[in-house]
Amino acid sequence: MDKSDVFWQEKQLLEKSKQVLQDPTKTEVSLAEYQELLSSYADVLKQVIQLTRFSDRNDKRMRLLTDKLRRYVSPPLFQKITSGKETVEINKTKRVRLSIFFSDIVNFSWHSRDMEGEALSDFLNSYLEEMTHIANKYGGTLDKYIGDAIMVFFGDPVFVSDQDHALRCVKMAIAMRKRLRELHRHWYELGYQKPLFVRMGIATGHVSVGNFGSSERLDYTIIGTPVNLAARIQSMAAEDQILISHPTWALVKDCIPCSDAISMKLKGFDNEQLVHEVLLDEVAPEGELKCIENPDLGYSLKWDNSKLSLEELIKLLSE
Amino acid sequence: MDKYEVMATKTTPYILLDPQSGELLLAGESWPENAMDVFHPLFEKLDEYFALDKEQLRVEVKLDYHNTSSQKLMRELIFRLQHAKDSDKTVILNLYYLDGDTDMMEDWEELMDDMSLNYQILKRTD
């Protein structure tokens, strides 16, 4: 019997019981033997019950812990880690083309200077809660909060297509701005005098994505020029304005109305950068944007079905 | 008998059986690939210890986390201590749980069910 096996005693008991049955000299089992077997069975059953309960408690502990940890990681990344697809190793990075979003509150220090610590954290948390909800709704990976600033990227850990990432990123920014406008009244009623505005910037490009840090503390984040570009573009945006880089514009221009290119000199970039302002105020609900196209016949039509039915569109075109 | 000391690893606990002071300490985490690799040598050392005609053993268990296999072998450890007590040895057993970890407290309570050992389940203060 292999005594390095955790269950060697139980296996030994089973073997012993088999031997009793296989013994040709035995015609019946004695009461003493039956008693011994019964006692062993009762012990094994008790052990099974104890260990099952122990294992269930360990499972519960793990569940509660996982539930706490999930709040520190973005949903797509959490899903990737817990499904075992993401190996948590340092130096494991890859080059991916992503769309990166930065936002911050205009004059946040001015807004916060008269607030008590608790009021400030309530205010900031309610703002971040609302914005994070929208980022998750659009499938963005929330990279980090830096005070009142938010950094989100699209395209990792789930890669769809460059256009899909850029579109979802810009739509998220529009939805955030719309929600903020709705919240102006709410915050005014809570006693905040000046409406809160944000600056938003988006850039698309190749970055290194993966685990950065030390073996004891890792951050799943991105580094690269497009990250700096998104941050710089954001810093140049006016109140309530969404500015996007030229490569982002190239991916969304057919679906999102934008301004002509504006040439900007940005800190840290030798050449002037072309940026565009997003001119759309509201995103059509998902699935409401309809499209009919046939390049061979020379037409391509996109319209918001929530505002204009196909019949109305036909009528409009025939006029 | 020499002092038996095994340093902790990421998955195995610190173990100290000191025949001079008559103390056994288990501390840290226990979730090795095969829990027998941890507990079997300890059981052999315990047999050796009780064969020395020592009168008393004080056991301190300060595990932060242990897996189901380790719990099964903890059960076996308790049986061995019970056997020593039944052979007229004095065994003092202290099982610790982390503050707020009522699950671990229940783990120990269930483990000690039906045992007549002199034991206490205590909240860790370290």
XYZ file of C-alpha atoms in Angstrom:
445
model
C 0.000 0.000 0.000
C 1.377 3.390 -1.037
C 1.523 5.362 2.205
C 2.272 8.619 0.403
C -1.368 8.633 -0.710
C -3.621 10.856 1.421
C -6.331 8.166 1.259
C -4.104 5.137 1.866
C -5.979 4.071 5.002
C -9.371 4.136 3.286
C -7.950 2.177 0.353
C -6.458 -0.341 2.779
C -9.864 -0.785 4.380
C -11.445 -1.455 0.996
C -8.755 -4.024 0.140
C -9.296 -5.768 3.474
C -13.034 -5.957 2.864
C -12.476 -7.440 -0.606
C -10.142 -10.059 0.820
C -12.811 -11.206 3.259
C -15.182 -11.843 0.368
C -12.518 -13.547 -1.747
C -11.403 -15.930 1.016
C -12.629 -19.429 -0.178
C -12.489 -20.825 3.370
C -15.092 -18.324 4.554
C -18.731 -19.147 4.143
C -20.037 -16.344 6.258
C -18.883 -13.080 7.838
C -18.639 -13.065 11.631
C -20.471 -10.550 13.734
C -17.133 -9.120 14.920
C -15.969 -8.591 11.346
C -19.268 -6.989 10.450
C -18.988 -4.769 13.508
C -15.484 -3.677 12.472
C -16.640 -2.922 8.958
C -19.616 -0.941 10.199
C -17.469 1.070 12.560
C -14.982 1.843 9.767
C -17.782 2.820 7.443
C -19.225 5.188 10.077
C -15.805 6.766 10.494
C -15.315 7.205 6.758
C -18.794 8.726 6.433
C -18.092 11.161 9.255
C -14.852 12.120 7.558
C -16.626 12.658 4.220
C -19.231 14.887 5.885
C -16.570 16.934 7.703
C -14.402 17.346 4.639
C -17.351 18.250 2.417
C -18.382 20.975 4.849
C -14.775 22.143 5.102
C -14.472 22.270 1.329
C -17.768 24.166 1.032
C -16.553 26.731 3.558
C -13.299 27.128 1.620
C -15.305 27.611 -1.582
C -17.413 30.264 0.141
C -14.268 32.022 1.402
C -12.869 32.005 -2.130
C -16.134 33.341 -3.567
C -16.281 36.224 -1.089
C -12.649 37.062 -1.723
C -13.124 36.980 -5.485
C -16.143 39.215 -5.127
C -14.104 41.784 -3.212
C -11.217 41.640 -5.681
C -13.429 42.013 -8.757
C -14.081 45.650 -7.794
C -10.394 46.452 -8.202
C -10.185 45.131 -11.761
C -12.129 45.993 -14.912
C -14.816 43.397 -15.843
C -13.159 42.196 -19.113
C -9.799 41.737 -17.382
C -11.394 40.066 -14.362
C -13.154 37.603 -16.634
C -9.927 36.842 -18.466
C -7.970 36.259 -15.241
C -10.616 34.100 -13.579
C -11.221 32.021 -16.706
C -7.516 31.152 -16.626
C -6.809 32.750 -20.020
C -4.561 35.415 -18.509
C -1.344 34.185 -16.915
C -0.401 36.574 -14.154
C 3.269 36.951 -15.019
C 5.591 39.904 -15.213
C 7.214 40.710 -18.583
C 4.244 39.226 -20.392
C 3.285 42.016 -22.769
C 2.129 42.242 -26.361
C 1.757 44.915 -29.038
C -1.858 45.703 -29.876
C -3.623 48.542 -31.660
C -6.023 50.092 -29.167
C -8.245 53.115 -28.787
C -7.413 54.987 -25.601
C -9.607 57.438 -23.724
C -8.641 60.057 -21.155
C -10.904 62.461 -19.304
C -10.625 64.849 -16.421
C -12.797 67.396 -14.689
C -12.139 70.995 -15.661
C -10.865 72.944 -12.639
C -11.448 70.116 -10.223
C -9.269 71.739 -7.576
C -11.488 74.843 -7.791
C -14.600 72.677 -7.344
C -13.112 70.818 -4.424
C -11.431 73.637 -2.497
C -14.490 74.409 -0.329
C -15.559 70.813 0.175
C -15.006 68.852 3.343
C -13.115 65.570 2.918
C -16.231 63.434 3.161
C -18.279 65.593 0.768
C -15.375 65.574 -1.674
C -15.081 61.793 -1.653
C -18.888 61.413 -1.999
C -18.872 63.815 -4.936
C -15.888 62.216 -6.660
C -17.154 58.683 -6.072
C -20.604 59.471 -7.447
C -18.971 60.975 -10.564
C -16.631 57.991 -11.013
C -19.462 55.539 -10.349
C -21.556 57.039 -13.147
C -18.645 57.186 -15.607
C -17.447 53.678 -14.794
C -20.925 52.300 -15.335
C -20.884 53.793 -18.843
C -17.333 52.520 -19.538
C -18.434 48.998 -18.568
C -21.597 49.286 -20.641
C -19.482 49.981 -23.736
C -17.050 47.153 -22.897
C -14.078 49.384 -22.125
C -11.193 48.231 -19.958
C -10.929 50.720 -17.135
C -7.195 51.144 -16.710
C -7.101 53.487 -13.765
C -8.450 56.494 -11.939
C -5.919 59.246 -11.347
C -7.738 61.491 -8.907
C -10.616 62.808 -10.995
C -9.072 61.609 -14.266
C -10.210 58.392 -15.943
C -8.274 56.227 -18.381
C -10.075 53.567 -20.407
C -8.925 51.521 -23.388
C -10.695 49.385 -25.989
C -9.296 46.345 -27.823
C -7.860 44.324 -24.976
C -8.309 41.817 -23.397
C -11.048 41.233 -25.981
C -9.976 42.177 -29.513
C -12.775 42.694 -32.063
C -11.639 45.110 -34.785
C -9.947 48.518 -34.906
C -13.139 50.164 -36.090
C -15.267 48.516 -33.393
C -12.843 49.663 -30.656
C -12.674 53.250 -31.913
C -16.446 53.460 -32.378
C -17.239 52.097 -28.928
C -14.635 54.405 -27.395
C -16.095 57.542 -29.035
C -19.670 56.456 -28.284
C -18.716 55.937 -24.650
C -17.290 59.472 -24.502
C -20.500 60.890 -25.994
C -22.620 58.917 -23.520
C -20.462 60.140 -20.621
C -20.839 63.750 -21.686
C -24.607 63.345 -22.062
C -24.885 61.787 -18.603
C -22.822 64.606 -17.097
C -25.192 67.163 -18.564
C -28.079 65.317 -16.910
C -26.195 65.299 -13.626
C -25.620 69.081 -13.641
C -29.076 69.654 -12.163
C -28.655 66.875 -9.606
C -25.356 68.276 -8.352
C -26.688 71.850 -8.403
C -29.485 70.720 -6.095
C -26.917 69.129 -3.812
C -25.303 72.553 -3.424
C -22.545 72.538 -6.032
C -22.680 76.009 -7.573
C -20.842 75.615 -10.840
C -21.730 72.947 -13.405
C -19.115 70.287 -13.761
C -17.478 69.951 -17.162
C -14.948 67.469 -18.432
C -12.312 67.409 -21.132
C -12.041 64.206 -23.135
C -9.357 62.971 -25.494
C -9.078 59.811 -27.568
C -6.203 58.377 -29.602
C -5.729 55.126 -31.525
C -2.436 53.356 -32.084
C -0.089 50.519 -31.226
C 0.798 50.147 -27.551
C 2.384 47.526 -25.310
C -0.294 45.943 -23.162
C 0.214 43.532 -20.299
C 1.584 43.143 -16.822
C 3.910 45.889 -15.643
C 5.357 46.264 -12.176
C 7.104 43.826 -9.868
C 6.540 40.157 -9.109
C 4.742 41.213 -5.919
C 2.537 43.953 -7.365
C 1.407 43.951 -10.969
C -0.625 46.406 -12.967
C -2.338 45.308 -16.149
C -1.872 48.463 -18.164
C -0.681 49.971 -21.421
C 2.330 52.035 -22.381
C 3.260 53.725 -25.630
C 3.078 56.951 -27.608
C -0.705 56.754 -28.279
C -1.290 56.765 -24.503
C 0.638 60.031 -24.172
C -1.097 61.378 -27.257
C -4.567 60.674 -25.817
C -3.580 62.399 -22.558
C -2.169 65.425 -24.412
C -5.208 65.720 -26.695
C -7.450 65.583 -23.638
C -5.515 68.397 -21.988
C -6.123 70.568 -25.076
C -9.892 69.992 -25.123
C -12.209 72.779 -24.056
C -14.998 72.371 -21.489
C -17.369 69.597 -22.557
C -15.376 68.922 -25.712
C -14.342 65.517 -27.075
C -11.221 65.618 -29.238
C -9.986 62.582 -31.157
C -6.746 61.848 -32.982
C -6.643 61.659 -36.759
C -6.250 57.816 -36.841
C -9.301 57.498 -34.543
C -11.252 59.858 -36.805
C -10.357 57.697 -39.842
C -12.048 54.735 -38.132
C -15.245 56.495 -37.012
C -15.827 59.212 -39.619
C -18.497 57.212 -41.502
C -20.641 56.852 -38.387
C -19.854 59.845 -36.163
C -19.955 63.436 -37.432
C -16.691 65.214 -36.629
C -15.102 68.575 -37.388
C -12.435 69.104 -39.999
C -8.901 68.461 -38.846
C -7.380 70.963 -36.438
C -3.594 71.057 -36.332
C -2.196 71.207 -32.810
C 1.253 71.476 -31.283
C 1.290 69.111 -28.358
C 3.863 68.870 -25.575
C 6.185 65.913 -26.121
C 5.468 65.635 -29.871
C 7.838 67.134 -32.402
C 5.347 67.307 -35.254
C 1.995 69.031 -35.148
C -0.836 66.537 -34.639
C -4.167 66.542 -36.455
C -7.183 66.230 -34.181
C -10.955 66.395 -34.724
C -13.813 67.456 -32.533
C -16.706 64.992 -32.095
C -19.881 66.793 -33.137
C -22.457 64.189 -32.149
C -24.352 64.859 -28.909
C -26.230 61.648 -28.476
C -25.573 58.043 -29.437
C -28.425 56.083 -30.966
C -29.320 53.069 -28.856
C -27.428 49.950 -29.909
C -29.132 48.213 -32.784
C -31.016 51.346 -33.850
C -28.412 52.433 -36.375
C -29.499 50.937 -39.710
C -27.322 50.585 -42.759
C -27.977 49.771 -46.410
C -25.083 49.782 -48.803
C -24.075 48.432 -52.165
C -20.789 49.931 -53.425
C -21.282 48.298 -56.838
C -24.505 50.219 -57.359
C -22.982 53.312 -55.772
C -24.979 53.817 -52.592
C -24.351 53.670 -48.859
C -26.990 54.786 -46.352
C -26.871 54.934 -42.562
C -29.718 56.281 -40.419
C -30.997 56.232 -36.868
C -34.060 54.024 -36.942
C -35.189 55.272 -33.522
C -35.796 58.677 -35.105
C -36.620 57.809 -38.698
C -38.431 54.690 -39.908
C -37.598 53.032 -43.223
C -40.930 54.237 -44.641
C -40.170 57.830 -43.601
C -36.712 57.540 -45.124
C -38.128 56.309 -48.464
C -40.607 59.158 -48.413
C -37.813 61.633 -47.675
C -35.639 60.293 -50.511
C -38.477 60.343 -53.023
C -39.273 64.003 -52.316
C 15.851 12.949 19.143
C 16.869 16.149 17.385
C 14.654 19.155 16.955
C 12.515 18.733 13.841
C 12.145 21.991 11.960
C 10.818 22.572 8.448
C 10.798 26.084 7.061
C 7.640 27.405 5.421
C 7.273 27.685 1.661
C 4.576 29.351 -0.402
C 2.426 26.207 -0.119
C 3.674 24.449 3.010
C 3.621 25.463 6.674
C 6.413 26.094 9.124
C 6.738 23.038 11.375
C 8.680 22.806 14.620
C 8.718 19.806 16.932
C 11.025 20.594 19.831
C 11.642 17.615 22.107
C 13.380 19.847 24.663
C 10.426 22.155 25.287
C 7.808 19.526 24.375
C 6.171 21.770 21.790
C 4.820 21.292 18.311
C 4.027 24.341 16.168
C 2.371 24.476 12.747
C 2.057 27.916 11.180
C 1.393 29.480 7.776
C -0.359 28.000 4.777
C -0.782 24.386 3.756
C -1.869 23.612 0.213
C 0.859 21.388 -1.232
C 0.489 19.153 -4.271
C 0.539 16.132 -1.932
C -0.238 16.917 1.710
C 1.303 13.583 2.743
C 4.736 15.016 1.859
C 4.211 17.492 4.688
C 2.363 15.402 7.250
C 3.850 11.909 6.847
C 7.369 12.914 8.028
C 5.738 14.816 10.890
C 3.725 11.739 11.939
C 6.943 9.690 11.965
C 8.636 12.319 14.154
C 5.640 12.361 16.487
C 5.798 8.573 16.868
C 9.489 8.983 17.654
C 8.706 11.706 20.180
C 6.056 9.712 22.032
C 8.381 6.700 22.049
C 10.817 8.792 24.126
C 8.508 8.444 27.096
C 7.862 12.161 27.140
C 4.987 13.032 29.417
C 3.613 16.082 27.716
C 3.172 17.745 24.327
C 1.850 21.215 23.725
C 0.519 21.701 20.188
C -0.029 25.141 18.646
C -1.765 25.279 15.259
C -1.657 28.723 13.613
C -2.615 28.020 10.036
C -3.743 30.968 7.911
C -5.129 28.728 5.205
C -5.134 24.999 4.499
C -6.721 22.887 1.799
C -9.014 19.884 2.123
C -6.191 17.304 1.970
C -4.406 19.129 4.777
C -7.634 19.175 6.786
C -7.925 15.419 6.331
C -4.404 14.970 7.645
C -5.041 17.431 10.469
C -7.808 15.017 11.414
C -5.260 12.221 11.433
C -2.934 14.333 13.561
C -5.757 14.848 16.057
C -6.371 11.067 16.161
C -2.693 10.530 16.923
C -2.826 13.098 19.711
C -5.993 11.458 21.030
C -4.211 8.098 20.976
C -1.304 9.622 22.938
C -3.738 11.020 25.476
C -5.444 7.615 25.752
C -1.956 6.224 26.504
C -1.718 8.554 29.523
C 0.272 11.360 27.877
C -0.703 14.962 28.573
C -1.608 16.716 25.351
C -2.511 20.405 25.281
C -3.894 21.558 21.951
C -4.471 25.162 20.899
C -6.132 25.724 17.541
C -6.099 29.328 16.339
C -8.271 31.207 13.877
C -7.797 34.676 12.409
C -9.943 37.454 13.824
C -13.233 37.468 11.911
C -12.612 34.107 10.243
C -15.585 32.296 11.749
C -15.343 29.648 9.037
C -11.977 28.504 10.352
C -13.387 28.496 13.872
C -16.120 26.144 12.611
C -13.488 24.010 10.831
C -11.709 23.430 14.163
C -14.937 22.901 16.104
C -16.028 20.211 13.691
C -12.602 18.611 13.708
C -12.653 18.324 17.496
C -16.139 16.836 17.565
C -16.180 13.639 19.689
C -12.571 14.133 20.862
C -11.735 14.097 24.544
C -8.492 16.026 24.156
C -7.714 19.048 26.269
C -8.081 21.722 23.606
C -8.925 25.379 23.073
C -10.003 27.244 19.941
C -8.523 30.704 20.211
C -8.627 33.970 18.292
C -5.220 34.999 16.955
C -3.820 38.177 18.425
C -0.555 38.308 16.404
